[in-house]
GROMACS .gro file of N, CA, C and O in nm:
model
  292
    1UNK      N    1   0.082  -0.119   0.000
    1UNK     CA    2   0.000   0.000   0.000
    1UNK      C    3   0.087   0.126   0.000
    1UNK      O    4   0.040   0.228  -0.051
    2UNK      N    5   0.228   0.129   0.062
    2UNK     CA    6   0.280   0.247   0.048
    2UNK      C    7   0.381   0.298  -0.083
    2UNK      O    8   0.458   0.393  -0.100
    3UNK      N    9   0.332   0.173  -0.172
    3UNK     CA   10   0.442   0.198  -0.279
    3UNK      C   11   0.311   0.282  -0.369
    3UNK      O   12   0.343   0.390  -0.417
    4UNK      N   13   0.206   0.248  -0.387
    4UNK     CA   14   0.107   0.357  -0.467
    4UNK      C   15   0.118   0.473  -0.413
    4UNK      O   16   0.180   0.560  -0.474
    5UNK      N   17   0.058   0.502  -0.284
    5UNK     CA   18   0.069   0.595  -0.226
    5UNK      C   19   0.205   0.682  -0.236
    5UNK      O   20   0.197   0.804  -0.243
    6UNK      N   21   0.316   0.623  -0.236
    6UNK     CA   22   0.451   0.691  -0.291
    6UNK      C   23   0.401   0.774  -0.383
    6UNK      O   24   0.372   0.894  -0.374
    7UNK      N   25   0.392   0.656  -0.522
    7UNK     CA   26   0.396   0.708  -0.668
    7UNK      C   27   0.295   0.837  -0.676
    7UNK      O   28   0.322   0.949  -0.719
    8UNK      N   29   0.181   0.793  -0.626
    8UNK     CA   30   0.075   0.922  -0.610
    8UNK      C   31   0.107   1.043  -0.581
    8UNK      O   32   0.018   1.122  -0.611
    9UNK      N   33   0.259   1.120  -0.505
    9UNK     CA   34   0.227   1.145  -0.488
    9UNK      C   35   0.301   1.313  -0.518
    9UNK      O   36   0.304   1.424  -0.463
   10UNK      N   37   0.342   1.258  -0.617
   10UNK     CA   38   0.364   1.346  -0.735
   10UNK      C   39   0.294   1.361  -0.833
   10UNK      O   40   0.339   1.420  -0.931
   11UNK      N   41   0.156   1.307  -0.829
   11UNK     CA   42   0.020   1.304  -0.901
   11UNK      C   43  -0.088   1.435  -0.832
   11UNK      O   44  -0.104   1.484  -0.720
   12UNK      N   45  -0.153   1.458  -0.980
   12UNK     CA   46  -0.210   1.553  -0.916
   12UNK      C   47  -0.399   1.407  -0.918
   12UNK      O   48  -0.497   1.396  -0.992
   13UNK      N   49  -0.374   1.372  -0.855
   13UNK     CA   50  -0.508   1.249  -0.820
   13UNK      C   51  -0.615   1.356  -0.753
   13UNK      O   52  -0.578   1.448  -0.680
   14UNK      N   53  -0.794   1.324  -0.799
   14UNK     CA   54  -0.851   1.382  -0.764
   14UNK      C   55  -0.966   1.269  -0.747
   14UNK      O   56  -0.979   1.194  -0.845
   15UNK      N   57  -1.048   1.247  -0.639
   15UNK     CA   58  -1.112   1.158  -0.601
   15UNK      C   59  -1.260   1.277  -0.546
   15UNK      O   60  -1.269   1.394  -0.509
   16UNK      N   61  -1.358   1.154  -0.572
   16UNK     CA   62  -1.524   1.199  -0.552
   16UNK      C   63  -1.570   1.349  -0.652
   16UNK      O   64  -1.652   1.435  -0.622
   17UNK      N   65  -1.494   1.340  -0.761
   17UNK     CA   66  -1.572   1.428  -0.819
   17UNK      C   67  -1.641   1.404  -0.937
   17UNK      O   68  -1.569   1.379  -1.034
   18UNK      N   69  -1.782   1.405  -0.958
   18UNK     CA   70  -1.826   1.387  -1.087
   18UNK      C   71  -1.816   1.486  -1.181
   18UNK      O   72  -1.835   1.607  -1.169
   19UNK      N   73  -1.784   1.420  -1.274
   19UNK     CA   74  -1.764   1.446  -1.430
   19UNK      C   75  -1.903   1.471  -1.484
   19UNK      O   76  -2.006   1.405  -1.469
   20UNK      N   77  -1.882   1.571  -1.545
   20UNK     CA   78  -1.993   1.629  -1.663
   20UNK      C   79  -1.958   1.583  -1.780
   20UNK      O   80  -2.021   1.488  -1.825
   21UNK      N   81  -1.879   1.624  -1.834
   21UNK     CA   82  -1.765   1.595  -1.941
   21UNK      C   83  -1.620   1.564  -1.910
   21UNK      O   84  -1.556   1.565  -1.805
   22UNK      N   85  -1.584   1.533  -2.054
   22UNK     CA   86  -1.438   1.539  -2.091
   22UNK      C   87  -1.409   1.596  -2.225
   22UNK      O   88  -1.468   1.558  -2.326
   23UNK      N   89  -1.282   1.723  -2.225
   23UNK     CA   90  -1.288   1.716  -2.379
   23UNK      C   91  -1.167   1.710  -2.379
   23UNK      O   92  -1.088   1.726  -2.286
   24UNK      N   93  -1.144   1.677  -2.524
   24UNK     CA   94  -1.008   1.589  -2.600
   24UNK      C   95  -0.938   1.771  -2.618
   24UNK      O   96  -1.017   1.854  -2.663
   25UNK      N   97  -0.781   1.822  -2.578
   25UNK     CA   98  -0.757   1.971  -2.613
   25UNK      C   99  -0.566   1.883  -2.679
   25UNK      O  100  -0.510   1.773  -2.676
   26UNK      N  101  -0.546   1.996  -2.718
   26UNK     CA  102  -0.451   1.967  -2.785
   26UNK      C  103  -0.294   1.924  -2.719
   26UNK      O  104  -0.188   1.882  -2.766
   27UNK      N  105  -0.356   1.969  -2.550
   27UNK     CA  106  -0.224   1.918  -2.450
   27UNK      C  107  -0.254   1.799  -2.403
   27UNK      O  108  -0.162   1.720  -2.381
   28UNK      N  109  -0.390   1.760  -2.378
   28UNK     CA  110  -0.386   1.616  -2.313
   28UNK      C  111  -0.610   1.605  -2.321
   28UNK      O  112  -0.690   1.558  -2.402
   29UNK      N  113  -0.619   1.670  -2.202
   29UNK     CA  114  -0.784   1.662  -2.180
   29UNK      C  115  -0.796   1.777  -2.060
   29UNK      O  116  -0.723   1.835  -1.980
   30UNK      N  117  -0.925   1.770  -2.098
   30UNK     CA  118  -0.954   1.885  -1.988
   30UNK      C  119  -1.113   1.848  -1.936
   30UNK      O  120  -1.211   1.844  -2.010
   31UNK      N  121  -1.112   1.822  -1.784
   31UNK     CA  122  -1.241   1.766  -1.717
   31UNK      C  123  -1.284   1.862  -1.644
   31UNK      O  124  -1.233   1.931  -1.556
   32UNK      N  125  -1.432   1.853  -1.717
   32UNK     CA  126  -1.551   1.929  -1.628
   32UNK      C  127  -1.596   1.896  -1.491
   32UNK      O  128  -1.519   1.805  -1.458
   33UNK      N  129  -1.665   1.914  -1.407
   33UNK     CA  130  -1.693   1.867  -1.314
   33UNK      C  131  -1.844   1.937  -1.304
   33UNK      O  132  -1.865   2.055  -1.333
   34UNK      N  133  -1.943   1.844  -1.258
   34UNK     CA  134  -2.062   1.930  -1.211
   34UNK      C  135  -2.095   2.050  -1.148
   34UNK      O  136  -2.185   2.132  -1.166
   35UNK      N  137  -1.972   2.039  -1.043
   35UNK     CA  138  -1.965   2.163  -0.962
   35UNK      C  139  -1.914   2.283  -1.004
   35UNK      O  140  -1.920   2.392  -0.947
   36UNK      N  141  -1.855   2.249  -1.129
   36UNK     CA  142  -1.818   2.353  -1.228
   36UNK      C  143  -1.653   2.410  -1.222
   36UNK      O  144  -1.589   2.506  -1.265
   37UNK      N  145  -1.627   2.289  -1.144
   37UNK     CA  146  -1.453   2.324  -1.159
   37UNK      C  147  -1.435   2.222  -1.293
   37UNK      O  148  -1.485   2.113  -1.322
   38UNK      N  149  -1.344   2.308  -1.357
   38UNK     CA  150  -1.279   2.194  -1.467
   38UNK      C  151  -1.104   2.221  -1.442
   38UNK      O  152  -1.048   2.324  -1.404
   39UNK      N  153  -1.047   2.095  -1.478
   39UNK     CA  154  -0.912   2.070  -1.443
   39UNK      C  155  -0.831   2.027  -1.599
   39UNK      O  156  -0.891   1.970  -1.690
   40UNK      N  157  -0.703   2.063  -1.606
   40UNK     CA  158  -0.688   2.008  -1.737
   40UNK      C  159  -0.551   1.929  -1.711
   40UNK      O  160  -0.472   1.978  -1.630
   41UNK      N  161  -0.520   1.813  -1.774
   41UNK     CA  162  -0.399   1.732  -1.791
   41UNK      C  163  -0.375   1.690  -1.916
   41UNK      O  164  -0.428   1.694  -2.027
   42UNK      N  165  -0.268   1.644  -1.857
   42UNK     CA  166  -0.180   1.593  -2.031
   42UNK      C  167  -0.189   1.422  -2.014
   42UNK      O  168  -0.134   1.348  -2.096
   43UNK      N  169  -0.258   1.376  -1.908
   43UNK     CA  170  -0.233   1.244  -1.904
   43UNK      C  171  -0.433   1.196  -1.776
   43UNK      O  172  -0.471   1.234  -1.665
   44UNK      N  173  -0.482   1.120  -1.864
   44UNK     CA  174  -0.646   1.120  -1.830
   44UNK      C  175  -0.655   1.009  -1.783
   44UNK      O  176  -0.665   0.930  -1.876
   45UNK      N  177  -0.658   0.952  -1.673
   45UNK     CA  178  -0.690   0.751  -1.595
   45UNK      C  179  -0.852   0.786  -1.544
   45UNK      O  180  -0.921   0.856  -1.470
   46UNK      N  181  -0.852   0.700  -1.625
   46UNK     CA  182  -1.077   0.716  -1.566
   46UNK      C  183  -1.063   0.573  -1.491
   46UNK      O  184  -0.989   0.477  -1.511
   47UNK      N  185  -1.168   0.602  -1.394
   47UNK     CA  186  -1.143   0.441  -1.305
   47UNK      C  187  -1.274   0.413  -1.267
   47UNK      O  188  -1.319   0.317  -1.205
   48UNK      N  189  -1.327   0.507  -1.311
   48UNK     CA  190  -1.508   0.463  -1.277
   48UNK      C  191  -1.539   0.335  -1.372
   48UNK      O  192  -1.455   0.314  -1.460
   49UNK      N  193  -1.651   0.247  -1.364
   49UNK     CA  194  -1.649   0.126  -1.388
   49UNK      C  195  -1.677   0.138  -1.507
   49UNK      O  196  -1.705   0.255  -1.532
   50UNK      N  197  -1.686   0.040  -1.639
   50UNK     CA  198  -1.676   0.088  -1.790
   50UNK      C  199  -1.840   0.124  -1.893
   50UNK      O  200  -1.862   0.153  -2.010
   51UNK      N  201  -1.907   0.107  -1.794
   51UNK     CA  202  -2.015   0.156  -1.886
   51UNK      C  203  -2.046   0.325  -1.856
   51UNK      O  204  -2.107   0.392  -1.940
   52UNK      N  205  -1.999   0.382  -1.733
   52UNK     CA  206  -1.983   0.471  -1.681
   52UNK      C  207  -1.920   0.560  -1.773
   52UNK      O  208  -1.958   0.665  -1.823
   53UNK      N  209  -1.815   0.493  -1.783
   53UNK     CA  210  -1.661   0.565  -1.893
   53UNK      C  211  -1.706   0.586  -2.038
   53UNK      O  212  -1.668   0.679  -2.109
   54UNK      N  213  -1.793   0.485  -2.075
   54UNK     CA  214  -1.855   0.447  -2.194
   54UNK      C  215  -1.948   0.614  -2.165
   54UNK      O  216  -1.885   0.707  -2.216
   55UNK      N  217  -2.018   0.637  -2.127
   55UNK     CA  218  -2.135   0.694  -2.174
   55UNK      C  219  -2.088   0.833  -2.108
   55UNK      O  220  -2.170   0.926  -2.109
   56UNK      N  221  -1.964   0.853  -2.052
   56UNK     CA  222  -1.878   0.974  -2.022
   56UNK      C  223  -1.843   1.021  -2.156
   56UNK      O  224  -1.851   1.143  -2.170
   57UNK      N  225  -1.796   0.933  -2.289
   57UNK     CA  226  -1.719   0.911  -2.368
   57UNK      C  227  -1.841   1.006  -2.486
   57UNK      O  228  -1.827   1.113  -2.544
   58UNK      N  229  -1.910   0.946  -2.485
   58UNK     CA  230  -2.011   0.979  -2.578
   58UNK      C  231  -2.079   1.076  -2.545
   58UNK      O  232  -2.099   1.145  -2.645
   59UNK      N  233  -2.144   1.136  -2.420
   59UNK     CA  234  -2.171   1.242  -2.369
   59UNK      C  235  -2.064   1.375  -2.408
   59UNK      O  236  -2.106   1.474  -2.468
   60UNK      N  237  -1.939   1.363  -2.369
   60UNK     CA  238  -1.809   1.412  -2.463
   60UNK      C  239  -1.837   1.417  -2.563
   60UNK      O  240  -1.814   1.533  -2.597
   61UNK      N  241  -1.875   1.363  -2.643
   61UNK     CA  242  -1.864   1.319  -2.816
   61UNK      C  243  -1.691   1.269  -2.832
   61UNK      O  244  -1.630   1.318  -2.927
   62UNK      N  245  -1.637   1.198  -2.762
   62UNK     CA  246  -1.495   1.210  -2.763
   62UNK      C  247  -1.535   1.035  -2.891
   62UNK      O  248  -1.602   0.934  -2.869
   63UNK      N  249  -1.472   1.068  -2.987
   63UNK     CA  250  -1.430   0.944  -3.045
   63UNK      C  251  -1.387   0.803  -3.025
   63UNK      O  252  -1.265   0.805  -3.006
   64UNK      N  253  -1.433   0.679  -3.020
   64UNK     CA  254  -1.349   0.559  -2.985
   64UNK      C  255  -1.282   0.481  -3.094
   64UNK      O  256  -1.382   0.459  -3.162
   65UNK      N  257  -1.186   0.427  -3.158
   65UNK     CA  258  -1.181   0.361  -3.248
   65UNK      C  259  -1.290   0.198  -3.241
   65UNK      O  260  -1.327   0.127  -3.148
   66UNK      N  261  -1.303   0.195  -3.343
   66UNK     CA  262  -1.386   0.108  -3.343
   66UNK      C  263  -1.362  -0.053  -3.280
   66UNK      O  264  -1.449  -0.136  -3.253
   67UNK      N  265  -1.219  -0.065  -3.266
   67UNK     CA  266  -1.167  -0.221  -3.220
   67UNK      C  267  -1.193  -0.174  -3.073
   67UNK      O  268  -1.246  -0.246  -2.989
   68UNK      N  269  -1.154  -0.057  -3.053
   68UNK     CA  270  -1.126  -0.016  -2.878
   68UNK      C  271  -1.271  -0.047  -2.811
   68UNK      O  272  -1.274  -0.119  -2.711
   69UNK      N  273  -1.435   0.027  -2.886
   69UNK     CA  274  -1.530   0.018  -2.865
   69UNK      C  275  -1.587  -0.111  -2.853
   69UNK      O  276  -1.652  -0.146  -2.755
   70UNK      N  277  -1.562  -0.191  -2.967
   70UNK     CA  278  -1.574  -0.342  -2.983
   70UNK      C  279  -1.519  -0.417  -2.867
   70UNK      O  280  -1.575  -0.515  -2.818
   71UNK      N  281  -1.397  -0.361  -2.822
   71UNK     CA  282  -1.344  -0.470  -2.669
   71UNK      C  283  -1.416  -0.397  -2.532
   71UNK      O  284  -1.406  -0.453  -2.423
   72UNK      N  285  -1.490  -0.264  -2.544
   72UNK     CA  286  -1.544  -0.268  -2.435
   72UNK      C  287  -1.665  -0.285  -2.420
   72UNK      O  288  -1.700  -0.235  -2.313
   73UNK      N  289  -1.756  -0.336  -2.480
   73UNK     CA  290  -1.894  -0.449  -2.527
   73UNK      C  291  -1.879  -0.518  -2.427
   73UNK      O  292  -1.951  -0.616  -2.407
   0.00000   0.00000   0.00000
């Protein structure tokens, strides 16, 4: 447990916030939040469970390739 917690912690990790969106920007992504903070990174880990992510994705209009979409069926 303290080797994540290490790595973390030079992460900018943000926990309990829902997502409105996500949009795709030309440095990485940039996330909305309901509450109306949006945050932007160059590097995006979604960990909410995958139909969640799925319909985050499309709500976005963010693109999937089609094999990628096909393996998360």
């Amino acid at each position: 447990n303290r080797l994540p917690a290490a790595m973390a912690r030079a992460l900018d990790v943000r926990t309990k916030q829902e997502v409105a969106r996500v949009e795709a920007t030309a440095s990485g992504s940039s996330v909305h939040t309901v509450g109306g903070d949006r945050f932007a990174a160059s590097v995006l880990v979604m960990t909410a469970p995958l139909p969640q992510c799925v319909r985050l994705l499309e709500v976005s209009q963010i693109a999937v390739a089609p094999e990628e979409a096909a393996r998360m069926q």
